[in-house]
Amino acid sequence: MITRLLVANRGEIARRVFRTCRALGIETVAVFSDADDGAPHAAEADHAVRLPGARPADTYLSIEKIVEAARRGGADAVHPGYGFLSENAAFARAVLDAGLTWVGPDPAAIAAMGSKIEAKSLMAAAGVPTLPSLAVPAAAGAVGAAGDWPYPLLVKASAGGGGRGMRVVRTPGELGREIEAARREAEAAFGDGTVFVEPLLERARHIEVQILADAHGTVWALGERECSIQRRHQKVVEETPSPGVSPELRARLCEAAVRAARAIGYIGAGTVEFLVKDDTVAFLEMNTRLQVEHPVTECVHRVDLVELQLRIAEGEPLPPAPPEPGGHAIEVRLYAEDPARDWLPQSGVLHRFDVPGVDARFSPVTHGLRLDSGVEDGSEIGVHYDPMLAKVVAHGVNRADAARRLAAALARARVHGPVTNRDLLVAVLRHPSFLAGETHTGFLDEHAPAASPSGEYGLSALAAALAEAAANRAAATVQAGLPSGWRNVPSQPQRVSFQVDGGTGADVCAVAYRLTRDGLRADGFPGTVLVGATPGTVVLETSGVRRRFSVARHDGVTYVDSPLGAVRLTPLPRLPEPVETLAPGSLLAPMPGTVLRVEVKSGEPVAAGQVVVVLEAMKMEHRIIAPAGGTVAELNATPGRQVEAGAVLAVIEEEQA
Amino acid sequence: MSRLETSSGDYPARREAMLAKLAELEAEQAKAVAGGGEKYVERHRRRGKLLARERIELLLDPDSAFLELSPLAGWGSDFPVGASVVTGIGVVEGVECVIVANDPTVRGGASNPWTLRKTLRAADIALENRLPLVNLVESGGADLPTQKEIFIPGGRIFRDLTRLSAAGIPTIALVFGNSTAGGAYVPGMSDHVVMVRERAKVFLGGPPLVKMATGEEADDESLGGAEMHARVSGLADYLAADEHDALRIGRRIVRGLNWVKRGHAAGAARDPLYDEDELLGIVPEDLRIPFDPREVIARVVDGSVFDEFKPLYGASLVTGWARLHGYPVGILANARGVLFSEEAQKAAQFIQLANQARTPLIFLQNTTGYMVGQEYEQGGIIKHGAMMINAVSNSTVPHLTVVMGASYGAGNYGMCGRAYAPRFLFSWPSAKSAVMGPAQLAGVLSIVGRAAAQARGQVYDEEADAAMRAMVEAQIEAESLPFFLSGRLYDDGVIDPRDTRTVLGLCLSAVNSAPAPEPAGFGVFRM
């Protein structure tokens, strides 16, 4: 019997496991890094143990510290969550050696599946369909036979997961460099730089099967999940059942998954991933842990996978057959990232996070909305960990129902703080191709959903200006009772300009309005009537339709939420300080980070597209590329140097034509 | 309780008449806003410069109020309406300031006699009410053909600046362009000076004058450029990169004043119970028809609450207490035009009471003057009128005057006309001020002429008399109208009656920037 469980993880998954523990009467122990001091997962656990440091390697990836934390916290079992040490056989072994219950498969099974290269051959031997692969020698530059492969290729980290260390290669010339980059990223992320190469199946579906196996020989296959919609090889939308899987295919996939589990004597929850294109089914990998996207399976099968994991770890048998599925569930991952700027992770304070109509948190829901979130109002989104804010899941009677519920909830959510992929997720969920079930791994590249705010943001900007006017009047220390912007000799309107950033970068929206005794006069909005304005709420009537705009201001950014969508506006100063203009050709750091490599020397000629500096930030490599050919006139980067966002890394003087 | 009947009677016609006058007012004010006209505005913009009112708008706190003063200055003269300068009261960084901005699109922003009077009036307001003065300077100097009207009295501009400073009222000059010769003393006499790079030119003598005077060859920049003044002469405290930067620095300077108002803070305010829109239909077009000023008061004061003083005595003058935008006020308002001995005494007592309570007074004028005739002369109307004028003259609390209708004869004085130095005086478009009504004045001239003819034994030319009367009547009528009087700076502006509460509230707030004055020496004389 487990009495006190440590979750060797953070964020929403730690909270997810704690929720089940509370239901089952199991005490909880959290671990938290210095960066997570005060984070919700640490705050809500019965016991919380600090892991000094902030870097993953010093904290959530430190086997020694976590086992010590379990000892100190009096835990008798450890749940690894996903990511971090969840698929680390040495960790599982250390937990077991410490005399604790390990909520997961046997270390041998983890090890067998931990190397993707080894896993593939194991599966092939068990009769599970796989793609051919080429192991790359450890020495840099030795790519040899890869020249014969059918491009495009995919470079993958053998120990990888979550898209890290994964690179698409379209021409033989890029292969060497990409292998090197993947190796470095894999080394940094997983401590193992082994990579391999396989053919890239484009426009395929990513389908995975949830399995659950007890120690008594029962293996369930809880249907499939489709996770085709990905960016940077990371899933963003997941659902079950898949619109592209027929009952026959489902039977095939489930049968293959069960065979895979049995082949390695698997016990616990796991996922077998496949790429499916037309009739081709190829084993990708097996994840020997709970998946991020497990909630969709929970909702459709009405099970608590964590509860089942715990019961299996306690040695209990599974019922002979899983519950029958019902309805359809879709999950989206809400990330603090800017889809318009190459998915650049965003950091900062999440001032407000509110998803309306949530029916359940961290637990299965039927015909409703589930939220699994690691953040709350005021959470700091740091640079050390994955910038996922939350998973939002809708369960409906069918796929269209679930998509509509989820899109509406996301569209109406208040997310004030760093830029997120919310608009993009809404656009996907409402995209005709998505609704038609035409999902594949190239979906986002192909449809490039307009993540820009819709043309209607003008009205939101007007509302923001009017709320600001109300705030200005409310804050007035003299002439407090006078009408807003009163003039006895009117000569011009009040003017406010906003930078609109909903994803596509900078778009300036100028608002001009006057509040007269006859009401609102706003340039470009001839029929718009101001029904009421306070600093937080503005009601506007346009063509006889009234709409309420909620306006919030945090750190110089104005957030407007309304039925027309959420808009993020940065008021521009009316009287800006004169700025030293940047030298033309300045290359700026896109985000705070560390200079990893400098690929040019001062005074050297560079070609357009050439990599100048490589920056490491949020565990990703960002290449700073020369936009045009020229000479390196200035170089302010040295490897290891910490740089702020906007720092000038180098100046390329363009060639004179 | 309002007894105003808005759906019948004279109300609709009165309202229409007032709206027509307001349309005229708007048209006249539009001339001031248009500045030097499209061509010069375009040229100014092409130089990358902001208009005077744009500079003001950017200087002010967003969404705060701005009361433009004397917008019709110069109306009816040879000079453009507005007198090539914009003045007013606005809030900068939470501080009420008097702002004076030259309009360089009007003849290069040159000063004419009306510009001078308007500028001096703004400085008076700054001094009396303790309001920091911000000058937005860009002027080509004096209008030379009228220099005789400007040069000698114009020296007061610079004296005012330093006297303000001596009184502890900061003066700030943001120099956007030319400020040469005498104009150089505007930044010269100001406490804080900002100059815009490559735009500000501040020198006593420009290159041609210097060449003539000393033979020296020098350019604009070395004689008076912003860079030179910031780095060499020290006349500029701040060098602004551009106009926006100058305004930004100007706001920062005001923020740094750590300004504290010395008067009373406003209490809680309540809107009037009656619609201010109805102020349009209260004043009859024919000013011989009286109207009840309580209808005006009910649409101007907080909660429409008016505590009448001596309601049963001297009923032609309404006196009483109220609050306006949270400030306590005493109000004197003419009810039936004529002031009798009782009204004069009632006013004198009320003004003394207001002084005892340190309460500002509001005068709502609609008076045809003090009563004439044997009975009244013998009853001491001059004595009693003198009491009232004495009280008004020596009252030390702030006075605000609104001319709603007639303002004739000594009634103009007793009811705190321009010569009695109210802190602010505004007119409604329905106002008329003169020594007497046009018809009466023409009639008096006719009677006097007839008597003179008779004395000389001549036959009085009736036809000529009729023509004379018509001409005089027309002239007096024209010269008693508000645009004409406003053009001569006899008020601080013609306002929309519906803005009365806002304007008075803004003025009461301004008035309270200065400390409440000390009371006069006697106890209140019972009248």
mmCIF file of C-alpha atoms in Angstrom, chain B residues 134-395:
data_model
loop_
_atom_site.group_PDB
_atom_site.id
_atom_site.type_symbol
_atom_site.label_atom_id
_atom_site.label_comp_id
_atom_site.label_asym_id
_atom_site.label_seq_id
_atom_site.Cartn_x
_atom_site.Cartn_y
_atom_site.Cartn_z
ATOM 1 C CA VAL B 134 3.890 77.250 -19.661
ATOM 2 C CA ASN B 135 4.843 79.165 -22.801
ATOM 3 C CA LEU B 136 4.995 77.261 -26.081
ATOM 4 C CA VAL B 137 7.074 79.729 -27.993
ATOM 5 C CA GLU B 138 7.312 80.287 -31.718
ATOM 6 C CA SER B 139 6.754 83.884 -32.701
ATOM 7 C CA GLY B 140 8.210 86.218 -35.248
ATOM 8 C CA GLY B 141 8.030 89.083 -32.771
ATOM 9 C CA ALA B 142 5.851 92.158 -32.971
ATOM 10 C CA ASP B 143 3.540 93.104 -35.798
ATOM 11 C CA LEU B 144 5.587 96.137 -36.843
ATOM 12 C CA PRO B 145 2.814 98.305 -38.347
ATOM 13 C CA THR B 146 1.059 98.279 -34.968
ATOM 14 C CA GLN B 147 4.225 98.502 -32.877
ATOM 15 C CA LYS B 148 3.023 101.690 -31.253
ATOM 16 C CA GLU B 149 0.249 99.705 -29.564
ATOM 17 C CA ILE B 150 2.583 96.916 -28.560
ATOM 18 C CA PHE B 151 6.084 98.089 -27.867
ATOM 19 C CA ILE B 152 5.607 100.120 -24.706
ATOM 20 C CA PRO B 153 2.829 98.111 -22.983
ATOM 21 C CA GLY B 154 4.387 94.887 -24.254
ATOM 22 C CA GLY B 155 7.248 95.153 -21.813
ATOM 23 C CA ARG B 156 4.840 93.905 -19.183
ATOM 24 C CA ILE B 157 5.060 90.414 -20.646
ATOM 25 C CA PHE B 158 8.589 90.021 -19.347
ATOM 26 C CA ARG B 159 7.872 91.771 -16.085
ATOM 27 C CA ASP B 160 4.911 89.429 -15.538
ATOM 28 C CA LEU B 161 7.145 86.407 -16.054
ATOM 29 C CA THR B 162 9.616 87.393 -13.419
ATOM 30 C CA ARG B 163 6.927 88.580 -11.015
ATOM 31 C CA LEU B 164 5.250 85.198 -11.326
ATOM 32 C CA SER B 165 8.552 83.577 -10.536
ATOM 33 C CA ALA B 166 9.085 85.889 -7.577
ATOM 34 C CA ALA B 167 5.630 84.929 -6.298
ATOM 35 C CA GLY B 168 6.719 81.295 -6.337
ATOM 36 C CA ILE B 169 4.758 80.460 -9.480
ATOM 37 C CA PRO B 170 6.985 78.572 -11.902
ATOM 38 C CA THR B 171 7.335 79.701 -15.496
ATOM 39 C CA ILE B 172 8.376 77.317 -18.230
ATOM 40 C CA ALA B 173 9.280 78.108 -21.822
ATOM 41 C CA LEU B 174 9.373 75.434 -24.490
ATOM 42 C CA VAL B 175 10.910 77.087 -27.522
ATOM 43 C CA PHE B 176 9.860 75.496 -30.803
ATOM 44 C CA GLY B 177 11.018 78.132 -33.224
ATOM 45 C CA ASN B 178 11.777 81.812 -33.450
ATOM 46 C CA SER B 179 11.861 83.788 -30.258
ATOM 47 C CA THR B 180 13.938 86.742 -31.241
ATOM 48 C CA ALA B 181 14.565 90.343 -30.279
ATOM 49 C CA GLY B 182 12.157 91.194 -27.423
ATOM 50 C CA GLY B 183 10.765 87.677 -27.727
ATOM 51 C CA ALA B 184 14.123 86.359 -26.582
ATOM 52 C CA TYR B 185 13.233 87.532 -23.109
ATOM 53 C CA VAL B 186 10.387 84.998 -22.870
ATOM 54 C CA PRO B 187 12.887 82.164 -22.422
ATOM 55 C CA GLY B 188 15.200 84.728 -20.880
ATOM 56 C CA MET B 189 12.795 85.465 -18.033
ATOM 57 C CA SER B 190 11.459 81.924 -17.569
ATOM 58 C CA ASP B 191 12.482 79.586 -14.769
ATOM 59 C CA HIS B 192 12.813 76.533 -16.992
ATOM 60 C CA VAL B 193 13.787 76.601 -20.644
ATOM 61 C CA VAL B 194 13.677 73.837 -23.240
ATOM 62 C CA MET B 195 14.785 74.411 -26.818
ATOM 63 C CA VAL B 196 14.203 72.191 -29.813
ATOM 64 C CA ARG B 197 17.356 71.250 -31.673
ATOM 65 C CA GLU B 198 17.749 72.927 -35.072
ATOM 66 C CA ARG B 199 14.423 74.720 -34.604
ATOM 67 C CA ALA B 200 14.673 77.125 -31.697
ATOM 68 C CA LYS B 201 16.257 80.469 -32.583
ATOM 69 C CA VAL B 202 16.714 82.794 -29.673
ATOM 70 C CA PHE B 203 18.744 85.932 -30.211
ATOM 71 C CA LEU B 204 18.482 89.669 -29.678
ATOM 72 C CA GLY B 205 19.643 90.399 -33.192
ATOM 73 C CA GLY B 206 19.613 88.130 -36.224
ATOM 74 C CA PRO B 207 22.383 87.887 -38.833
ATOM 75 C CA PRO B 208 21.309 90.984 -40.851
ATOM 76 C CA LEU B 209 20.984 93.162 -37.764
ATOM 77 C CA VAL B 210 24.325 91.993 -36.401
ATOM 78 C CA LYS B 211 25.935 92.691 -39.780
ATOM 79 C CA MET B 212 24.468 96.173 -39.774
ATOM 80 C CA ALA B 213 25.371 96.850 -36.160
ATOM 81 C CA THR B 214 28.906 95.513 -35.935
ATOM 82 C CA GLY B 215 29.811 94.157 -39.308
ATOM 83 C CA GLU B 216 30.142 90.676 -37.834
ATOM 84 C CA GLU B 217 29.182 87.772 -40.079
ATOM 85 C CA ALA B 218 27.307 85.182 -38.077
ATOM 86 C CA ASP B 219 24.685 82.540 -38.795
ATOM 87 C CA ASP B 220 21.402 81.748 -37.010
ATOM 88 C CA GLU B 221 22.756 78.727 -35.212
ATOM 89 C CA SER B 222 25.762 80.442 -33.694
ATOM 90 C CA LEU B 223 23.714 83.483 -32.723
ATOM 91 C CA GLY B 224 20.791 81.669 -31.162
ATOM 92 C CA GLY B 225 20.536 77.978 -31.993
ATOM 93 C CA ALA B 226 19.317 75.495 -29.429
ATOM 94 C CA GLU B 227 22.639 73.643 -29.371
ATOM 95 C CA MET B 228 24.499 76.869 -28.747
ATOM 96 C CA HIS B 229 22.176 77.878 -25.915
ATOM 97 C CA ALA B 230 22.329 74.427 -24.353
ATOM 98 C CA ARG B 231 26.101 74.067 -24.585
ATOM 99 C CA VAL B 232 27.507 77.598 -24.631
ATOM 100 C CA SER B 233 25.261 80.397 -23.397
ATOM 101 C CA GLY B 234 23.380 78.291 -20.859
ATOM 102 C CA LEU B 235 20.081 79.953 -21.763
ATOM 103 C CA ALA B 236 18.571 76.543 -22.527
ATOM 104 C CA ASP B 237 18.378 74.094 -19.633
ATOM 105 C CA TYR B 238 17.337 71.238 -21.863
ATOM 106 C CA LEU B 239 18.054 70.431 -25.481
ATOM 107 C CA ALA B 240 15.131 68.600 -27.041
ATOM 108 C CA ALA B 241 15.670 66.293 -29.995
ATOM 109 C CA ASP B 242 12.341 67.285 -31.528
ATOM 110 C CA GLU B 243 9.013 68.848 -30.683
ATOM 111 C CA HIS B 244 7.659 65.717 -29.024
ATOM 112 C CA ASP B 245 10.787 65.495 -26.952
ATOM 113 C CA ALA B 246 10.392 69.139 -25.890
ATOM 114 C CA LEU B 247 6.825 68.438 -24.753
ATOM 115 C CA ARG B 248 7.986 65.329 -22.939
ATOM 116 C CA ILE B 249 10.666 67.315 -21.135
ATOM 117 C CA GLY B 250 8.114 70.047 -20.404
ATOM 118 C CA ARG B 251 5.841 67.509 -18.742
ATOM 119 C CA ARG B 252 8.774 66.164 -16.779
ATOM 120 C CA ILE B 253 9.616 69.667 -15.566
ATOM 121 C CA VAL B 254 6.048 70.177 -14.347
ATOM 122 C CA ARG B 255 6.131 66.798 -12.606
ATOM 123 C CA GLY B 256 9.302 67.905 -10.881
ATOM 124 C CA LEU B 257 7.695 71.069 -9.523
ATOM 125 C CA ASN B 258 6.078 69.020 -6.746
ATOM 126 C CA TRP B 259 3.257 71.504 -7.005
ATOM 127 C CA VAL B 260 0.786 71.768 -4.161
ATOM 128 C CA LYS B 261 -2.435 73.711 -4.446
ATOM 129 C CA ARG B 262 -2.922 76.126 -1.581
ATOM 130 C CA GLY B 263 -6.699 76.393 -1.621
ATOM 131 C CA HIS B 264 -9.467 74.047 -0.601
ATOM 132 C CA ALA B 265 -9.971 70.617 -2.094
ATOM 133 C CA ALA B 266 -13.337 69.923 -3.634
ATOM 134 C CA GLY B 267 -15.810 67.891 -1.627
ATOM 135 C CA ALA B 268 -18.017 65.217 -3.107
ATOM 136 C CA ALA B 269 -19.969 66.486 -6.090
ATOM 137 C CA ARG B 270 -23.410 65.589 -7.330
ATOM 138 C CA ASP B 271 -24.875 66.224 -10.736
ATOM 139 C CA PRO B 272 -27.782 68.645 -10.949
ATOM 140 C CA LEU B 273 -31.196 67.002 -10.947
ATOM 141 C CA TYR B 274 -32.206 68.858 -14.087
ATOM 142 C CA ASP B 275 -30.845 68.486 -17.586
ATOM 143 C CA GLU B 276 -28.223 71.070 -18.497
ATOM 144 C CA ASP B 277 -29.489 70.900 -22.059
ATOM 145 C CA GLU B 278 -32.506 72.929 -20.916
ATOM 146 C CA LEU B 279 -30.234 75.908 -20.271
ATOM 147 C CA LEU B 280 -30.631 76.547 -23.997
ATOM 148 C CA GLY B 281 -34.270 77.569 -23.644
ATOM 149 C CA ILE B 282 -34.295 79.772 -20.556
ATOM 150 C CA VAL B 283 -33.096 83.155 -21.793
ATOM 151 C CA PRO B 284 -35.676 84.998 -23.958
ATOM 152 C CA GLU B 285 -34.383 86.511 -27.161
ATOM 153 C CA ASP B 286 -35.966 89.795 -26.104
ATOM 154 C CA LEU B 287 -34.032 90.711 -22.975
ATOM 155 C CA ARG B 288 -36.877 92.949 -21.806
ATOM 156 C CA ILE B 289 -38.656 89.764 -20.788
ATOM 157 C CA PRO B 290 -37.328 88.638 -17.410
ATOM 158 C CA PHE B 291 -36.521 85.028 -16.594
ATOM 159 C CA ASP B 292 -36.108 83.202 -13.308
ATOM 160 C CA PRO B 293 -32.377 82.615 -12.651
ATOM 161 C CA ARG B 294 -33.295 79.779 -10.246
ATOM 162 C CA GLU B 295 -33.965 77.736 -13.404
ATOM 163 C CA VAL B 296 -30.337 78.329 -14.363
ATOM 164 C CA ILE B 297 -29.029 77.634 -10.857
ATOM 165 C CA ALA B 298 -31.009 74.367 -10.720
ATOM 166 C CA ARG B 299 -29.124 73.200 -13.834
ATOM 167 C CA VAL B 300 -25.692 74.279 -12.686
ATOM 168 C CA VAL B 301 -25.228 73.508 -8.992
ATOM 169 C CA ASP B 302 -24.678 70.198 -7.222
ATOM 170 C CA GLY B 303 -27.883 68.270 -6.702
ATOM 171 C CA SER B 304 -29.808 71.384 -7.760
ATOM 172 C CA VAL B 305 -29.654 72.379 -4.081
ATOM 173 C CA PHE B 306 -29.806 76.152 -3.545
ATOM 174 C CA ASP B 307 -30.232 77.621 -0.044
ATOM 175 C CA GLU B 308 -31.730 81.012 -0.693
ATOM 176 C CA PHE B 309 -30.703 83.930 1.496
ATOM 177 C CA LYS B 310 -33.324 86.611 2.228
ATOM 178 C CA PRO B 311 -35.807 85.124 -0.247
ATOM 179 C CA LEU B 312 -38.543 87.503 0.829
ATOM 180 C CA TYR B 313 -36.493 90.690 0.646
ATOM 181 C CA GLY B 314 -35.324 92.463 -2.496
ATOM 182 C CA ALA B 315 -36.844 89.809 -4.737
ATOM 183 C CA SER B 316 -35.289 91.221 -7.944
ATOM 184 C CA LEU B 317 -31.962 89.773 -6.864
ATOM 185 C CA VAL B 318 -31.662 86.111 -5.918
ATOM 186 C CA THR B 319 -28.917 85.310 -3.409
ATOM 187 C CA GLY B 320 -28.019 82.026 -1.796
ATOM 188 C CA TRP B 321 -25.601 79.218 -1.129
ATOM 189 C CA ALA B 322 -24.859 76.124 -3.133
ATOM 190 C CA ARG B 323 -22.044 73.770 -4.074
ATOM 191 C CA LEU B 324 -20.622 73.455 -7.536
ATOM 192 C CA HIS B 325 -18.431 70.456 -8.411
ATOM 193 C CA GLY B 326 -17.976 70.058 -4.672
ATOM 194 C CA TYR B 327 -16.920 73.667 -3.990
ATOM 195 C CA PRO B 328 -19.121 75.840 -1.749
ATOM 196 C CA VAL B 329 -20.236 79.014 -3.520
ATOM 197 C CA GLY B 330 -22.429 82.018 -2.924
ATOM 198 C CA ILE B 331 -24.570 83.036 -5.873
ATOM 199 C CA LEU B 332 -26.021 86.433 -6.799
ATOM 200 C CA ALA B 333 -28.389 86.348 -9.754
ATOM 201 C CA ASN B 334 -30.622 89.039 -11.187
ATOM 202 C CA ALA B 335 -34.255 88.001 -11.247
ATOM 203 C CA ARG B 336 -36.078 90.939 -12.753
ATOM 204 C CA GLY B 337 -33.300 93.036 -14.218
ATOM 205 C CA VAL B 338 -33.694 96.137 -12.149
ATOM 206 C CA LEU B 339 -31.780 96.659 -8.926
ATOM 207 C CA PHE B 340 -33.630 98.647 -6.272
ATOM 208 C CA SER B 341 -32.281 99.837 -2.936
ATOM 209 C CA GLU B 342 -33.372 96.580 -1.267
ATOM 210 C CA GLU B 343 -31.538 94.465 -3.809
ATOM 211 C CA ALA B 344 -28.408 96.595 -3.464
ATOM 212 C CA GLN B 345 -28.413 96.276 0.319
ATOM 213 C CA LYS B 346 -29.191 92.579 0.176
ATOM 214 C CA ALA B 347 -26.242 92.108 -2.178
ATOM 215 C CA ALA B 348 -23.903 94.118 0.035
ATOM 216 C CA GLN B 349 -24.845 92.021 3.055
ATOM 217 C CA PHE B 350 -24.579 88.761 1.182
ATOM 218 C CA ILE B 351 -21.148 89.623 -0.203
ATOM 219 C CA GLN B 352 -19.965 90.423 3.332
ATOM 220 C CA LEU B 353 -21.316 87.089 4.575
ATOM 221 C CA ALA B 354 -19.484 85.277 1.811
ATOM 222 C CA ASN B 355 -16.298 87.074 2.801
ATOM 223 C CA GLN B 356 -16.800 86.112 6.401
ATOM 224 C CA ALA B 357 -17.211 82.481 5.345
ATOM 225 C CA ARG B 358 -14.380 82.716 2.765
ATOM 226 C CA THR B 359 -16.801 81.443 0.144
ATOM 227 C CA PRO B 360 -16.255 82.289 -3.542
ATOM 228 C CA LEU B 361 -19.048 84.203 -5.253
ATOM 229 C CA ILE B 362 -20.715 83.637 -8.565
ATOM 230 C CA PHE B 363 -22.507 86.509 -10.264
ATOM 231 C CA LEU B 364 -25.140 85.581 -12.813
ATOM 232 C CA GLN B 365 -25.858 88.785 -14.676
ATOM 233 C CA ASN B 366 -29.099 89.818 -16.291
ATOM 234 C CA THR B 367 -29.453 93.424 -15.190
ATOM 235 C CA THR B 368 -30.704 96.590 -16.757
ATOM 236 C CA GLY B 369 -29.126 98.656 -13.998
ATOM 237 C CA TYR B 370 -30.152 100.483 -10.838
ATOM 238 C CA MET B 371 -33.631 101.917 -10.707
ATOM 239 C CA VAL B 372 -34.034 105.542 -11.749
ATOM 240 C CA GLY B 373 -36.749 108.048 -10.933
ATOM 241 C CA GLN B 374 -37.576 110.500 -8.205
ATOM 242 C CA GLU B 375 -38.805 108.020 -5.702
ATOM 243 C CA TYR B 376 -35.658 105.969 -6.002
ATOM 244 C CA GLU B 377 -33.181 108.825 -6.123
ATOM 245 C CA GLN B 378 -34.820 110.241 -3.049
ATOM 246 C CA GLY B 379 -34.815 106.817 -1.435
ATOM 247 C CA GLY B 380 -31.001 106.794 -1.760
ATOM 248 C CA ILE B 381 -30.506 104.432 -4.712
ATOM 249 C CA ILE B 382 -27.032 105.925 -5.316
ATOM 250 C CA LYS B 383 -26.053 105.334 -1.672
ATOM 251 C CA HIS B 384 -27.370 101.797 -1.750
ATOM 252 C CA GLY B 385 -25.849 101.074 -5.123
ATOM 253 C CA ALA B 386 -22.594 102.425 -3.768
ATOM 254 C CA MET B 387 -22.781 99.976 -0.847
ATOM 255 C CA MET B 388 -23.120 97.123 -3.282
ATOM 256 C CA ILE B 389 -20.294 98.389 -5.481
ATOM 257 C CA ASN B 390 -18.166 98.960 -2.398
ATOM 258 C CA ALA B 391 -18.826 95.402 -1.234
ATOM 259 C CA VAL B 392 -18.053 93.940 -4.660
ATOM 260 C CA SER B 393 -14.912 96.026 -5.039
ATOM 261 C CA ASN B 394 -13.429 95.217 -1.677
ATOM 262 C CA SER B 395 -14.579 91.636 -1.371
#
